[in-house]
Each structure stands twice: as structure tokens, then as C-alpha cells.
């Protein structure tokens, strides 16, 4: 198992190197190599996640080690799908290092034997967790695209074109891809929250219990809802949208990690270590 | 017992093998000595002089436009010139390139100085200009320098705008004319094929043609970075100016959408609009049209800003913040530079565009260094091929190739099927192979060395090299 973790990390790191080489040298083969290595990493990572799932019969998010590994897996998978859909190859310089870092941190955390609770084995929990993670991965990609947008916009606006100008795609493509990421993320997170509420009602007899995680999830959801509304109603696009995607991702990061570590609550066990 | 018998045989076998090897070495040494003496004999016996490659011409750097206009050849004139040069015994092969920036004549001839004089004389006679009037503007390159120059020309390193792609097409046309008229032969065919290959390599392996180096192309490059594609993007042209019209033409070529034209004089606006199959609008309608268009090219003679910040700010909400790209080519400027501060709006004036161009030129020049390296490598490779067209290296290479094959096959057979042969027998077989190789090579060698080659010897040498695949490439 540990060998597989190391192998996955190694592949993610190699992919990162390839993508950075592509950023500097701009040879198409380099990004292709980066993408194939990342996909290979995703396959080994899937074996890792699948084995953990088979061993416990529940989704492997019983401690911070597993949760982070799951985050890395979903992020990589989402990037592969987005890459195939939008061909935004340069986004690999954001995803590959991020997946590498997440997996390195995950591997350094203690691997506690999972305490299997029957509540984890429900289909609705599996659905809730996977769909929320997928949504958050899409928001993470939106943040990455937003960062790239700011670089490109700054180059054009200030007329000091520099390193990134020729390496990054058009503002239009970045803006549209970012928007697609947010729409996808928002749809998935909404579905995830609904399944969460339903399951909470089935287990605890109430949809909402003012748990810090619930409150911050609601704040994150409202944030992205406002962002989408502003875009559709008054054309909040371009730089503003990019900045909001980045801020939104930090709100989400706090909801995911900060709330669990600082306020505890009934999602705390996902991030125990 | 068996082991003993094997062991007792071992020294005898070893001895036989060593003898066989010694014999083989002796034969090889003899063969090598014979080849060496052959080579020396050829050197003295045949003074087969290669055709000289020579290039003479003038370009934008050496001649002003009037002279270039006078010397330039039209298609018919070029055909007539090729015909005339073909008849000259002093010129073996010729290609003539004539563009607005250069006139160049590439020649393969037995004597380069005589060929140059012939070409000069022809130019002078056909263009009715004394040689003294254009002689100073002429450059003459021979050998490696001529090869290097033609590689540079095709790779667009010698162009007015480094990296411009047209010259390669013009050179291909010139070559096509020469092949149609049968004025190019083994040497220039090979040189031109190599030239096209080098130009392609330079284009793909360096970024020499990557960046725009004219105002309108710079504007298009920026437009693409903003909108992704220019297809369907609506354009507003304010005022009339040559550069602005050129930019609109480029945009149309990139499939931009509807064109609106606003001019102080509506009549002139109408005229321009019909030229671009667009719509003329009045000057007062500019603000309203900003809701609709994506790219604005302005070049009026107005002293004050034609479009101000407040005008644009108001319409951005109506546009739902869709990006706007202003290209201000006017001096003094038409577009308030403060507009660039607004979100999703990008304003580039003439100086900004010039900066873009300067930066791109710098990039191209950096890439030109890489291109020079590719060219230098190609010059060396061409020279190697060219020198190989001499009789001595070709015969030498031919002998090496045939003997190499015979030797390898002999060794294989000797080690596998004929390892039981006594040393004397082995020696006899080696002698037979040596004799066979010499006899096989005798007639082709005599043919290439002597007068078997009628006409251009290089044709037969080239054929021999191709037939026996003597060149590595």
C-alpha cells in the first residue's frame, strides 16, 4: 500500500516537472507527457482508493490522511475530465503540483486504522461525500483558472506582456472555462448539500442543526450563488469573476479544513489525525 | 577421455585461428595500401574540377528602390533570361529570383568569375544600364558563402522583416520556373531542396515567425489574446486612414463580423463602408454603436478625444461587461487613455502597438541566432555532399562500401560454415573475394575516372552515389 502511495506521489511529481518544462520550453510533447503521467498517477491513486474502499466497505474518508488522499484523487480526476473537455493544457501547472502537495502531506500524516461506523456505509453518505468533493474540485480548478486569468489580464492591461502573455490562452477562453468550472461546482455542491440534509434528517431527525460545518457550507454555497447571479444578471465577468473564484476557493478551504480543525462539529472525524 | 581429447585439440585450433586472422589482416593491409595508391594516382591523373556555386544579386540593403525597380525581372523577362543563360557555355545551371526587395542569380558554372561577368553583361544589356551603375550594389558570394546566403534568404533571415514567410514561396516559384525551363541540374536541385528543408527546419524549430511585426498584425495578435477568435467580432472604424483601413482588411481576413464605419463626412463614410461591405453610421451614433461592436479602430484627425471615459463607462452595463478592444492609431489620440482603467476594456495606442512590435522584433532576433546555427550545420552538410561529387571520394566510398559488404559476409561464412578450412584454403578464398571485388569495381571506376561520363560528370557521380547509397542522409 505504502509503495503504491509513493509511486502515485512520484508520478504526480514527474507530471509537475513535465508541465513546468512545458511552461518554459513550450513543446507540445512535454504537456502531453505531463498529462499521461498525471493520468497514470490517477490510475494508481484509484487503485489505492479502491483498495481502501474494498477493505472497509465504506468511502475512505475516516481520517485526515484518507480525506486528503480523496481530495487529491478527485482533483486529479476532475482536471483530466476538464482537460479533455476544454483542452486548457496550461492548467496542469496548477493541478499537478497541487495534487503532488496534497499527496505528500497526506502521506506524512498517521494512517490510523479506520473506525468503521455503520453510518459511513450508507449509499447517501457515499453519494454526498463524492459529489461534494467533485464540486469542490471544480471550484479548485475555477480558482486555478482565475489565477491564470489575472496573469493574462494584467499582461494585456498594463501592456507589459512578459513571460505569461504568449504562454497563456485568451482571456475569453479562461473566463469561459472558469465559468464552466463554477457552474459545474455549484450544481454538484448543491446536490451534495441536499443529500447531506436528507441524510442528516434520516440519522438525527433534523435537516439543519447549526453545526459550524453546516453554517460555513451554507456561506460557501451563498457566495458562489451570488457570484453566479451577478454574472448572469449584471455581467460580472473577467477580472471580478476571477478574483471572486479565488476568494470563493479560500472560503471553501476554510469550510473544509479550518472549520473542522478549529470548531469541530459532526464532520470533525473526517479530519482527525 | 573426451575432455582430454578436446583439450589436446585446443592449442592447434587456436593456432589455426590466429593464422587465419593474420592472413586476413595481411590482405586488408594490402587492400588498404592499394586503395591509398589508387587515390594518389587519381589525384594526379584527374584534375576533375567541380562546378563552382556562385550567387550574385542586390537587395534592399545594398540597392535603393529605384535601382531595384530597374533591375527587377518580370515573369516573362525571367523566362527569357533563363533561356539566354542556358545557351551560354559558361553557365551550367541557373536559378533567377526576382522580388520587390531582391534580385538574385544563383549559378553553377565551371568558372565563377566568368559566370559573374556573363550575368553582369546580360543584366546590363537587357536592362539597358551600364554595369558601373549597379556594380557597387551587387554582392557576389561563392562556394559556402553562396550556399549560406541562399539558406538565409529562404529562412527569411536576410529579409527586411526577419521571419516574414513570403520569401520562401517566391523562392519556390523561382525554382519551379528553373525546373520547367530545365536550367537547374544536379547541384542546384540538391541545393534548393536542401534550402527548402533548412527553411522549414528554421520555421519549426525556432520562433522566428511567431510574433507580429506590423501594426495591424500586432493588433490582431492582441485581439486574439482578448477574444480567442476574431470570427464574428464586430468592428467599428472611426475615421479614415491608410493604417486603419489596413487593420480592418486584416480583421476581415480573420473573419471578423459586421463592419461599421463612422466618419465626419458621412459621404466618405459611406464610400469606406461599401469598400468593406459594412454599414456607415453618423459620428453622433458612435456611443450607441459601442453596445454592439467589439473592436474599435480609430484614426481621425481630431484634436480632442473622440471617445471619452464616461461614454464608455455607461455602455459597459448594457454590454453586460463583454470585453471591448480599442486600437487608437491616431496622433493626437482619439481614445481617452483613462478608458483602459475600466474593467474588461483594453486600449492600445500607436506607441503601445509599436512597443509590441519592438518586443516581437527582439524575440525574432533572438530566434535568429538559433536559426544561424541550423544554417551553419546545413552549410557543412551541403559542402560534404558537394565535395563527395568529386571522382576520388566517390570511388573511394564505392570501394569501401563493396569491400565492407564482402568482408562482413566473408567473416560470417568463415566463422560459421568454413571454420574447418586449412589456413592455405582460407587464404585462397580471401584472395578470391579480393579479386572479385576489384573486378566488379573495375568497370564503374574506369567509367567514372575516364571519359565515360559525357556531359556533366556530376550527374553520373550523383547517380553512382544514389545507386549505392553512399551518402548517409
XYZ file of C-alpha atoms in Angstrom:
746
model
C 0.000 0.000 0.000
C 2.771 2.409 1.001
C 4.654 1.554 -2.173
C 1.576 2.497 -4.159
C 1.321 5.829 -2.309
C 4.986 6.577 -3.036
C 4.522 5.534 -6.661
C 1.480 7.810 -7.008
C 3.363 10.750 -5.485
C 6.299 10.073 -7.770
C 4.059 10.132 -10.835
C 2.405 13.374 -9.728
C 5.823 14.951 -9.166
C 7.060 13.791 -12.578
C 3.922 15.228 -14.141
C 4.573 18.536 -12.338
C 8.118 18.596 -13.742
C 6.803 17.912 -17.238
C 4.179 20.638 -17.022
C 6.726 23.180 -15.770
C 9.104 22.168 -18.537
C 6.207 22.779 -20.948
C 5.640 26.198 -19.407
C 9.231 27.182 -20.106
C 10.052 25.312 -23.300
C 6.602 25.296 -24.920
C 6.979 21.979 -26.710
C 3.638 20.222 -27.081
C 5.173 16.842 -26.289
C 6.033 17.998 -22.796
C 2.461 18.783 -21.793
C 1.328 15.508 -23.382
C 3.898 13.613 -21.321
C 2.760 15.560 -18.236
C -0.855 14.680 -18.919
C -0.149 10.974 -19.499
C 1.953 10.735 -16.341
C -0.770 12.503 -14.371
C -3.333 10.061 -15.765
C -1.065 7.159 -14.793
C -0.835 8.696 -11.300
C -4.620 8.936 -11.231
C -4.879 5.231 -12.112
C -2.549 4.156 -9.291
C -4.344 6.581 -6.984
C -7.676 4.994 -7.993
C -6.285 1.552 -7.108
C -5.286 2.996 -3.734
C -8.737 4.464 -3.083
C -10.495 1.366 -4.473
C -8.465 -0.970 -2.224
C -9.302 1.150 0.833
C -12.960 1.096 -0.149
C -12.964 -2.694 -0.613
C -11.220 -3.231 2.736
C -13.713 -1.222 4.796
C -16.821 -1.263 2.638
C -17.134 2.467 3.105
C -15.740 5.537 1.413
C -12.184 6.104 2.705
C -12.542 9.450 4.484
C -12.108 8.250 8.074
C -9.133 10.452 8.943
C -7.210 13.396 7.511
C -4.777 11.091 5.697
C -7.594 9.428 3.786
C -9.616 12.604 3.309
C -6.686 14.453 1.757
C -5.902 11.481 -0.451
C -9.534 11.526 -1.599
C -9.279 15.285 -2.299
C -6.146 14.735 -4.409
C -7.811 11.913 -6.325
C -10.983 13.851 -7.072
C -8.984 16.959 -8.057
C -6.821 14.974 -10.487
C -9.829 13.171 -11.943
C -11.738 16.435 -12.394
C -8.730 18.014 -14.101
C -8.455 15.090 -16.525
C -12.138 15.493 -17.438
C -11.813 19.291 -17.774
C -8.685 18.921 -19.849
C -10.427 16.560 -22.243
C -13.418 18.905 -22.442
C -11.697 22.321 -22.677
C -8.105 21.420 -23.626
C -6.779 24.054 -21.224
C -3.417 22.329 -21.089
C -1.612 25.015 -19.117
C -3.902 24.374 -16.108
C -1.668 21.365 -15.468
C 0.907 23.710 -13.922
C -1.690 24.355 -11.213
C -3.252 20.895 -10.797
C -0.185 18.641 -10.936
C 1.772 20.446 -8.183
C -1.368 20.808 -6.096
C -2.089 17.059 -6.344
C 1.584 16.358 -5.508
C 1.484 18.602 -2.413
C -1.816 17.151 -1.194
C -0.491 13.607 -1.560
C 2.827 14.433 0.108
C 1.011 15.989 3.105
C -1.423 13.060 3.171
C 1.421 10.535 3.171
C 3.130 12.301 6.097
C 0.005 12.024 8.281
C -0.507 8.992 10.523
C -2.519 6.201 8.917
C -4.878 5.347 11.781
C -6.871 2.143 11.312
C -10.312 3.215 10.192
C -13.006 3.054 12.849
C -15.861 1.729 10.819
C -19.132 3.272 11.701
C -22.270 1.945 10.064
C -23.387 5.477 9.270
C -20.485 5.651 6.756
C -21.746 2.695 4.802
C -24.964 4.292 3.617
C -25.267 4.941 -0.113
C -26.343 8.519 0.660
C -23.133 9.226 2.557
C -21.038 7.875 -0.300
C -23.037 9.944 -2.770
C -22.928 13.045 -0.516
C -19.163 12.855 0.027
C -18.208 12.091 -3.579
C -20.489 14.713 -5.062
C -19.350 17.401 -2.589
C -15.703 16.553 -3.260
C -16.259 16.687 -7.013
C -17.949 20.077 -6.679
C -15.108 21.383 -4.550
C -12.574 20.078 -7.067
C -14.367 22.058 -9.767
C -14.167 25.166 -7.554
C -10.446 24.473 -7.029
C -9.980 24.368 -10.804
C -12.001 27.595 -11.129
C -9.541 29.178 -8.696
C -6.614 27.974 -10.816
C -8.191 29.315 -13.970
C -8.898 32.602 -12.148
C -5.221 32.936 -11.215
C -4.206 32.356 -14.839
C -6.813 34.916 -15.946
C -5.351 37.551 -13.628
C -1.866 36.953 -15.016
C -3.053 37.268 -18.599
C -5.327 40.230 -17.945
C -2.537 42.066 -16.162
C -0.198 41.436 -19.103
C -2.669 42.892 -21.600
C -3.904 45.725 -19.419
C -0.519 47.002 -18.314
C 0.917 46.425 -21.805
C 3.936 44.736 -20.195
C 3.350 41.399 -21.759
C 6.269 39.387 -20.389
C 6.579 35.697 -19.658
C 2.951 34.615 -19.382
C 1.418 36.539 -22.307
C 2.336 34.110 -25.042
C 2.097 31.058 -22.793
C -1.441 31.589 -21.558
C -4.595 31.258 -23.641
C -7.013 34.089 -24.423
C -8.975 35.919 -21.742
C -12.173 34.696 -23.344
C -11.157 31.051 -23.039
C -10.007 31.463 -19.433
C -13.187 33.317 -18.487
C -15.446 30.716 -20.114
C -13.557 27.792 -18.594
C -13.666 29.413 -15.144
C -17.390 29.964 -15.536
C -17.933 26.343 -16.594
C -15.980 25.183 -13.542
C -18.116 27.331 -11.232
C -21.405 26.193 -12.783
C -20.326 22.546 -12.502
C -19.058 23.017 -8.963
C -22.168 24.861 -7.879
C -24.504 22.214 -9.306
C -22.592 19.379 -7.661
C -22.224 21.113 -4.295
C -25.940 21.945 -4.292
C -26.758 18.289 -4.916
C -24.256 17.288 -2.250
C -25.782 19.647 0.310
C -29.289 18.401 -0.417
C -28.237 14.772 0.055
C -26.440 15.839 3.246
C -29.602 17.455 4.601
C -31.692 14.413 3.730
C -29.243 12.055 5.365
C -28.969 14.266 8.488
C -32.752 14.164 8.767
C -32.715 10.375 8.450
C -29.982 9.941 11.120
C -30.562 12.797 13.582
C -34.163 13.657 12.780
C -33.428 17.190 11.583
C -32.205 18.753 8.334
C -30.214 21.540 9.934
C -28.558 21.610 13.345
C -26.467 24.837 13.272
C -23.313 22.798 13.181
C -20.304 25.054 12.264
C -19.670 22.908 9.181
C -23.272 23.377 8.060
C -23.108 27.124 8.616
C -19.858 27.520 6.643
C -21.095 25.215 3.912
C -24.139 27.467 3.629
C -21.872 30.552 3.481
C -19.745 28.992 0.727
C -22.835 27.996 -1.229
C -24.310 31.509 -0.898
C -21.002 33.017 -2.009
C -20.946 31.033 -5.250
C -24.699 31.561 -5.730
C -24.110 35.323 -5.506
C -21.204 35.058 -7.935
C -23.330 33.201 -10.485
C -26.248 35.552 -10.017
C -24.029 38.606 -10.527
C -22.623 37.095 -13.684
C -25.990 36.231 -15.156
C -27.799 39.386 -14.045
C -25.237 42.143 -14.489
C -22.424 40.513 -16.442
C -19.881 40.097 -13.660
C -17.189 38.593 -15.792
C -13.483 38.850 -16.365
C -11.300 40.158 -13.582
C -14.056 40.444 -10.951
C -15.234 36.921 -11.596
C -11.631 35.632 -11.459
C -10.966 37.362 -8.127
C -14.223 36.044 -6.683
C -13.341 32.490 -7.793
C -10.075 32.762 -5.889
C -11.724 34.221 -2.752
C -14.506 31.610 -3.001
C -11.950 28.827 -3.027
C -10.344 30.163 0.154
C -13.791 30.292 1.828
C -14.256 26.700 0.712
C -10.827 25.710 2.013
C -11.720 27.188 5.396
C -15.044 25.323 5.349
C -13.254 22.098 4.534
C -10.227 22.272 6.825
C -10.447 25.353 9.069
C -13.912 24.631 10.444
C -13.105 21.007 11.209
C -9.821 21.801 12.891
C -10.958 24.902 14.794
C -14.653 24.427 15.587
C -15.028 20.644 15.474
C -18.666 19.559 14.954
C -20.113 16.430 13.434
C -17.800 16.430 10.401
C -14.740 16.567 12.661
C -13.889 12.902 12.351
C -13.113 13.298 8.668
C -10.155 15.438 9.591
C -8.913 13.638 12.706
C -5.247 12.760 12.842
C 38.999 -39.136 -22.111
C 36.738 -36.926 -24.118
C 37.834 -33.890 -22.164
C 41.464 -34.718 -22.693
C 40.923 -35.084 -26.423
C 39.167 -31.727 -26.567
C 41.892 -30.103 -24.518
C 44.634 -31.526 -26.695
C 42.909 -30.131 -29.800
C 42.540 -26.643 -28.351
C 46.059 -25.244 -28.933
C 46.038 -26.490 -32.521
C 42.651 -24.827 -33.246
C 43.776 -21.622 -31.561
C 46.899 -21.611 -33.699
C 44.862 -22.058 -36.876
C 42.500 -19.257 -35.963
C 45.418 -16.925 -35.252
C 46.956 -17.774 -38.605
C 43.702 -17.125 -40.388
C 43.407 -13.761 -38.652
C 46.978 -12.852 -39.617
C 46.289 -13.711 -43.243
C 43.119 -11.672 -43.166
C 44.988 -8.692 -41.667
C 47.672 -9.032 -44.303
C 45.092 -8.962 -47.099
C 43.320 -5.977 -45.526
C 46.606 -4.127 -45.236
C 47.394 -4.826 -48.877
C 43.920 -3.718 -49.866
C 44.291 -0.505 -47.890
C 47.720 0.182 -49.452
C 46.302 -0.468 -52.876
C 43.397 1.934 -52.215
C 45.803 4.582 -50.927
C 47.978 4.355 -54.024
C 44.838 4.379 -56.188
C 43.691 7.579 -54.510
C 47.019 9.275 -55.005
C 47.088 8.199 -58.632
C 43.602 9.667 -59.160
C 44.693 12.917 -57.590
C 47.444 13.361 -60.101
C 45.749 11.792 -63.008
C 42.405 13.605 -62.886
C 42.006 17.221 -62.255
C 38.238 16.954 -62.369
C 37.183 20.395 -61.310
C 33.791 20.737 -59.608
C 31.287 23.293 -60.782
C 31.580 26.475 -58.730
C 28.456 27.651 -56.955
C 28.116 31.404 -57.233
C 25.398 33.830 -56.242
C 25.214 37.427 -57.348
C 22.497 39.886 -56.610
C 21.303 43.010 -54.910
C 18.706 43.569 -52.230
C 17.040 46.235 -50.078
C 20.211 46.630 -48.066
C 22.538 47.271 -50.984
C 20.337 48.998 -53.555
C 17.695 51.682 -53.302
C 14.206 51.118 -54.577
C 14.797 52.878 -57.951
C 17.679 50.584 -58.802
C 15.755 47.520 -57.624
C 12.856 48.552 -59.840
C 15.199 48.912 -62.853
C 16.979 45.604 -62.334
C 13.884 43.584 -61.351
C 12.743 40.834 -63.744
C 9.112 40.286 -64.642
C 7.951 36.697 -65.175
C 8.491 36.915 -68.954
C 11.832 38.651 -68.561
C 12.952 35.946 -66.122
C 11.954 33.241 -68.623
C 13.907 34.979 -71.384
C 16.924 35.415 -69.125
C 16.954 31.736 -68.152
C 16.715 30.799 -71.825
C 19.641 33.042 -72.662
C 21.828 31.808 -69.801
C 21.048 28.212 -70.743
C 22.588 28.837 -74.127
C 25.795 30.179 -72.600
C 28.621 27.583 -72.405
C 29.983 29.439 -69.359
C 26.963 28.627 -67.192
C 25.884 25.072 -66.366
C 22.906 25.664 -64.103
C 20.973 28.775 -63.124
C 18.053 29.942 -60.976
C 16.783 33.516 -61.006
C 14.930 35.052 -58.070
C 13.326 38.458 -58.521
C 11.124 40.049 -55.829
C 10.407 43.649 -54.883
C 13.255 43.533 -52.374
C 15.848 41.490 -54.188
C 17.172 40.223 -57.485
C 19.465 37.229 -57.128
C 21.029 34.869 -59.640
C 22.262 31.510 -58.433
C 24.663 29.797 -60.784
C 26.635 26.581 -61.040
C 29.470 27.118 -63.500
C 32.945 25.755 -64.278
C 34.430 29.187 -63.691
C 32.715 31.501 -61.225
C 34.375 34.737 -62.359
C 33.449 34.168 -65.986
C 29.883 33.289 -64.939
C 29.603 36.503 -62.923
C 30.854 38.568 -65.847
C 28.334 36.893 -68.155
C 25.478 37.604 -65.744
C 26.508 41.242 -65.272
C 26.761 41.704 -69.005
C 23.315 40.226 -69.530
C 21.733 42.455 -66.869
C 23.398 45.493 -68.366
C 22.244 44.659 -71.893
C 18.719 43.537 -71.069
C 18.022 46.414 -68.688
C 19.946 48.947 -70.649
C 22.024 50.096 -67.674
C 25.817 50.369 -67.729
C 27.462 47.835 -65.400
C 29.137 50.671 -63.483
C 25.708 51.918 -62.328
C 24.742 48.774 -60.478
C 28.089 47.108 -59.834
C 28.543 48.762 -56.436
C 25.170 47.468 -55.236
C 25.956 43.908 -56.296
C 27.147 41.271 -53.897
C 28.846 38.129 -55.112
C 29.136 35.009 -52.984
C 30.882 31.800 -53.976
C 31.033 28.301 -52.503
C 29.971 28.048 -48.859
C 29.095 31.744 -48.758
C 26.648 31.387 -51.620
C 25.069 28.329 -50.002
C 24.830 30.119 -46.661
C 23.270 33.160 -48.289
C 20.553 31.226 -50.095
C 19.747 29.356 -46.866
C 19.446 32.705 -45.075
C 17.245 34.162 -47.782
C 14.864 31.182 -47.694
C 14.745 31.218 -43.900
C 13.920 34.918 -44.084
C 16.987 35.971 -42.091
C 18.018 38.317 -44.881
C 14.568 39.881 -45.289
C 13.557 43.431 -44.433
C 11.245 41.954 -41.798
C 13.041 38.969 -40.298
C 10.775 35.934 -40.247
C 8.325 37.057 -42.951
C 7.074 33.964 -44.726
C 6.549 35.221 -48.325
C 10.148 34.861 -49.479
C 10.078 31.063 -49.265
C 7.099 30.943 -51.624
C 8.858 33.308 -54.028
C 11.971 31.152 -53.981
C 9.874 28.047 -54.625
C 8.297 29.794 -57.628
C 11.728 30.746 -58.955
C 12.905 27.146 -58.595
C 9.777 25.845 -60.286
C 10.408 28.143 -63.249
C 14.006 26.944 -63.447
C 12.986 23.279 -63.386
C 10.308 23.934 -66.015
C 12.929 25.577 -68.214
C 15.399 22.818 -67.286
C 18.036 25.343 -66.231
C 18.720 23.691 -62.884
C 20.693 20.466 -62.615
C 22.145 18.098 -60.065
C 23.873 20.765 -57.997
C 21.214 23.445 -57.858
C 18.411 20.888 -57.481
C 20.138 19.445 -54.478
C 20.924 22.917 -53.138
C 17.346 24.149 -53.495
C 15.840 21.023 -51.935
C 18.243 21.454 -49.076
C 17.284 25.138 -48.910
C 13.579 24.351 -48.538
C 14.383 21.755 -45.921
C 16.515 24.225 -43.953
C 13.820 26.930 -44.173
C 11.233 24.501 -42.852
C 13.531 23.451 -40.032
C 14.173 27.062 -39.087
C 10.452 27.797 -39.047
C 9.534 24.781 -36.941
C 12.499 24.719 -34.581
C 12.740 28.435 -33.868
C 10.103 31.022 -33.063
C 11.321 33.266 -35.863
C 7.877 33.775 -37.386
C 5.846 33.582 -34.190
C 5.210 37.202 -33.446
C 3.559 40.002 -35.309
C 5.834 42.748 -36.576
C 3.407 45.158 -38.184
C 0.827 47.437 -36.572
C -2.156 45.566 -37.974
C -0.794 42.130 -37.144
C 0.127 43.279 -33.640
C -3.476 44.458 -33.203
C -4.735 41.084 -34.409
C -2.381 39.234 -32.077
C -3.722 41.263 -29.144
C -7.322 40.824 -30.307
C -6.820 37.076 -30.290
C -5.453 37.161 -26.767
C -8.574 39.029 -25.666
C -11.328 37.350 -27.675
C -9.758 33.993 -28.515
C -11.036 34.137 -32.055
C -11.835 37.206 -34.127
C -14.507 35.342 -36.024
C -17.803 37.201 -35.874
C -16.412 40.089 -33.808
C -17.995 43.339 -34.905
C -15.655 46.170 -35.817
C -16.157 49.934 -35.729
C -13.815 52.014 -37.865
C -13.742 55.672 -36.845
C -12.216 57.988 -39.415
C -10.208 57.022 -42.434
C -6.523 56.385 -42.541
C -4.333 54.020 -44.518
C -3.135 52.106 -41.480
C -6.635 51.797 -40.010
C -8.010 50.543 -43.313
C -5.196 48.001 -43.482
C -6.055 46.830 -39.963
C -9.723 46.422 -40.943
C -8.693 44.450 -44.013
C -6.635 42.127 -41.824
C -9.558 41.712 -39.446
C -11.853 40.843 -42.339
C -9.308 38.270 -43.463
C -9.585 36.792 -39.971
C -13.357 36.500 -40.499
C -14.417 39.364 -38.299
C -18.128 40.153 -38.248
C -20.008 43.214 -39.438
C -18.034 46.407 -40.071
C -19.381 49.819 -39.051
C -17.761 52.982 -40.371
C -18.113 56.385 -38.732
C -16.628 59.408 -40.456
C -17.015 63.179 -40.006
C -18.044 63.320 -43.654
C -20.875 60.853 -43.990
C -20.300 60.542 -47.715
C -16.710 59.396 -47.213
C -18.021 57.039 -44.511
C -20.432 55.524 -46.993
C -17.646 55.081 -49.520
C -15.455 53.285 -46.980
C -18.342 51.158 -45.722
C -19.108 49.960 -49.231
C -15.419 49.108 -49.651
C -15.685 46.737 -46.661
C -19.299 45.759 -47.324
C -20.175 47.374 -43.999
C -22.575 49.954 -42.626
C -21.921 53.671 -42.428
C -23.040 55.437 -39.239
C -23.021 59.084 -38.259
C -20.448 60.391 -35.808
C -23.205 61.041 -33.268
C -24.154 57.371 -33.300
C -20.743 56.191 -32.080
C -21.767 55.918 -28.408
C -24.807 53.778 -29.224
C -22.832 51.549 -31.536
C -20.380 50.801 -28.719
C -23.040 48.499 -27.247
C -22.844 46.346 -30.311
C -19.233 46.292 -31.506
C -16.208 44.501 -30.006
C -13.224 46.128 -31.701
C -12.862 49.857 -32.368
C -10.156 51.139 -34.689
C -9.841 54.892 -34.601
C -7.780 57.153 -36.803
C -9.317 60.602 -37.164
C -7.547 63.916 -37.426
C -9.452 65.254 -34.381
C -7.548 67.370 -31.876
C -9.583 66.166 -28.897
C -10.640 62.689 -27.727
C -13.411 61.254 -29.885
C -14.420 58.708 -27.233
C -14.285 59.637 -23.557
C -14.272 57.554 -20.397
C -17.823 58.465 -19.327
C -19.279 57.484 -22.696
C -17.824 54.003 -22.417
C -18.488 53.537 -18.721
C -22.219 53.962 -19.322
C -22.456 51.375 -22.049
C -20.496 48.618 -20.265
C -23.519 47.690 -18.131
C -25.629 47.453 -21.277
C -22.939 45.269 -22.849
C -23.031 43.035 -19.761
C -19.307 43.748 -19.451
C -18.380 41.950 -22.644
C -14.811 42.993 -23.481
C -14.039 45.970 -25.732
C -10.770 46.444 -27.559
C -9.769 49.928 -28.712
C -6.998 50.339 -31.287
C -6.103 54.016 -31.434
C -3.872 54.718 -34.427
C -4.485 58.484 -34.442
C -1.962 61.138 -33.437
C -3.087 63.054 -31.396
C -5.014 60.217 -29.789
C -8.748 59.709 -30.333
C -9.445 57.440 -27.383
C -9.205 58.695 -23.819
C -6.392 56.564 -22.259
C -8.321 56.577 -18.974
C -10.730 54.131 -20.596
C -8.053 51.458 -20.170
C -8.648 51.674 -16.398
C -12.189 50.340 -16.791
C -12.836 46.624 -16.369
C -12.848 44.434 -19.472
C -11.718 47.295 -21.717
C -8.324 47.377 -23.364
C -6.941 50.452 -25.083
C -3.821 50.286 -27.250
C -2.496 53.418 -28.913
C 0.125 53.655 -31.674
C 3.037 53.753 -29.203
C 1.766 50.703 -27.354
C 1.494 48.827 -30.623
C 4.977 49.952 -31.618
C 6.279 48.631 -28.284
C 4.609 45.309 -29.033
C 6.317 45.235 -32.407
C 9.715 46.178 -30.986
C 9.402 43.444 -28.413
C 8.433 40.955 -31.106
C 11.341 42.024 -33.290
C 13.657 41.437 -30.347
C 12.136 37.975 -29.929
C 12.677 37.265 -33.607
C 16.264 38.428 -33.460
C 16.881 36.144 -30.512
C 15.407 33.294 -32.511
C 17.561 34.281 -35.496
C 20.654 33.213 -33.518
C 19.221 29.695 -33.282
C 18.411 29.822 -36.991
C 22.028 30.745 -37.815
C 23.188 27.602 -36.021
C 20.811 25.430 -38.061
C 22.017 27.107 -41.252
C 25.689 26.666 -40.384
C 25.097 22.948 -39.805
C 23.302 22.690 -43.154
C 26.138 24.512 -44.967
C 28.642 21.977 -43.630
C 26.416 19.059 -44.648
C 25.928 20.501 -48.130
C 29.658 21.009 -48.535
C 30.261 17.382 -47.569
C 27.842 16.243 -50.259
C 29.297 18.706 -52.762
C 32.848 17.550 -52.150
C 31.721 13.964 -52.423
C 30.763 14.705 -56.040
C 34.473 14.686 -56.848
C 35.677 11.494 -58.539
C 38.182 10.422 -55.895
C 35.912 10.440 -52.836
C 33.148 8.715 -54.779
C 35.373 5.880 -55.979
C 36.869 5.597 -52.527
C 33.439 5.427 -50.922
C 32.318 2.891 -53.514
C 35.293 0.623 -52.805
C 34.779 0.951 -49.073
C 31.115 0.064 -49.380
C 31.632 -3.026 -51.595
C 34.666 -4.228 -49.703
C 32.841 -3.682 -46.404
C 29.977 -5.895 -47.544
C 32.310 -8.591 -48.886
C 34.422 -8.581 -45.746
C 31.443 -8.821 -43.401
C 29.920 -11.703 -45.358
C 33.244 -13.491 -45.607
C 33.856 -13.249 -41.887
C 30.395 -14.604 -41.195
C 30.879 -17.561 -43.546
C 34.411 -18.263 -42.342
C 33.291 -18.359 -38.712
C 30.167 -20.427 -39.339
C 30.331 -22.757 -42.373
C 34.005 -22.725 -43.367
C 35.735 -22.876 -39.988
C 37.166 -26.297 -40.900
C 39.277 -24.851 -43.751
C 43.033 -25.125 -43.585
C 44.861 -21.765 -43.474
C 46.000 -22.079 -47.082
C 42.446 -22.710 -48.240
C 41.186 -19.833 -46.158
C 43.819 -17.566 -47.683
C 42.768 -18.661 -51.174
C 39.138 -17.821 -50.501
C 40.102 -14.367 -49.201
C 42.191 -13.782 -52.321
C 39.270 -14.808 -54.490
C 36.954 -12.346 -52.728
C 39.523 -9.585 -53.109
C 39.842 -10.318 -56.818
C 36.063 -10.384 -57.247
C 35.649 -7.006 -55.564
C 38.360 -5.498 -57.731
C 36.856 -6.894 -60.907
C 33.339 -5.812 -60.001
C 34.585 -2.297 -59.314
C 36.896 -2.089 -62.302
C 34.382 -1.005 -64.965
C 32.466 1.559 -62.883
C 35.777 3.011 -61.703
C 37.094 3.344 -65.237
C 33.747 4.819 -66.325
C 33.793 7.484 -63.615
C 37.519 8.218 -63.994
C 37.667 8.425 -67.734
C 35.536 9.849 -70.430
C 32.600 7.521 -69.961
C 30.763 10.436 -68.436
C 29.586 12.506 -71.306
C 28.424 15.975 -70.407
C 28.329 16.811 -66.725
C 30.368 14.364 -64.669
C 28.496 15.437 -61.535
C 25.305 13.824 -62.887
C 26.976 10.396 -63.054
C 28.738 10.843 -59.753
C 25.474 11.823 -58.109
C 23.751 8.822 -59.716
C 26.515 6.499 -58.534
C 26.231 7.845 -55.004
C 22.471 7.396 -55.035
C 22.655 3.929 -56.636
C 24.994 2.622 -53.961
C 23.532 4.806 -51.176
C 26.931 6.304 -50.422
C 25.547 9.355 -48.634
C 24.425 8.851 -45.079
C 21.447 11.237 -45.329
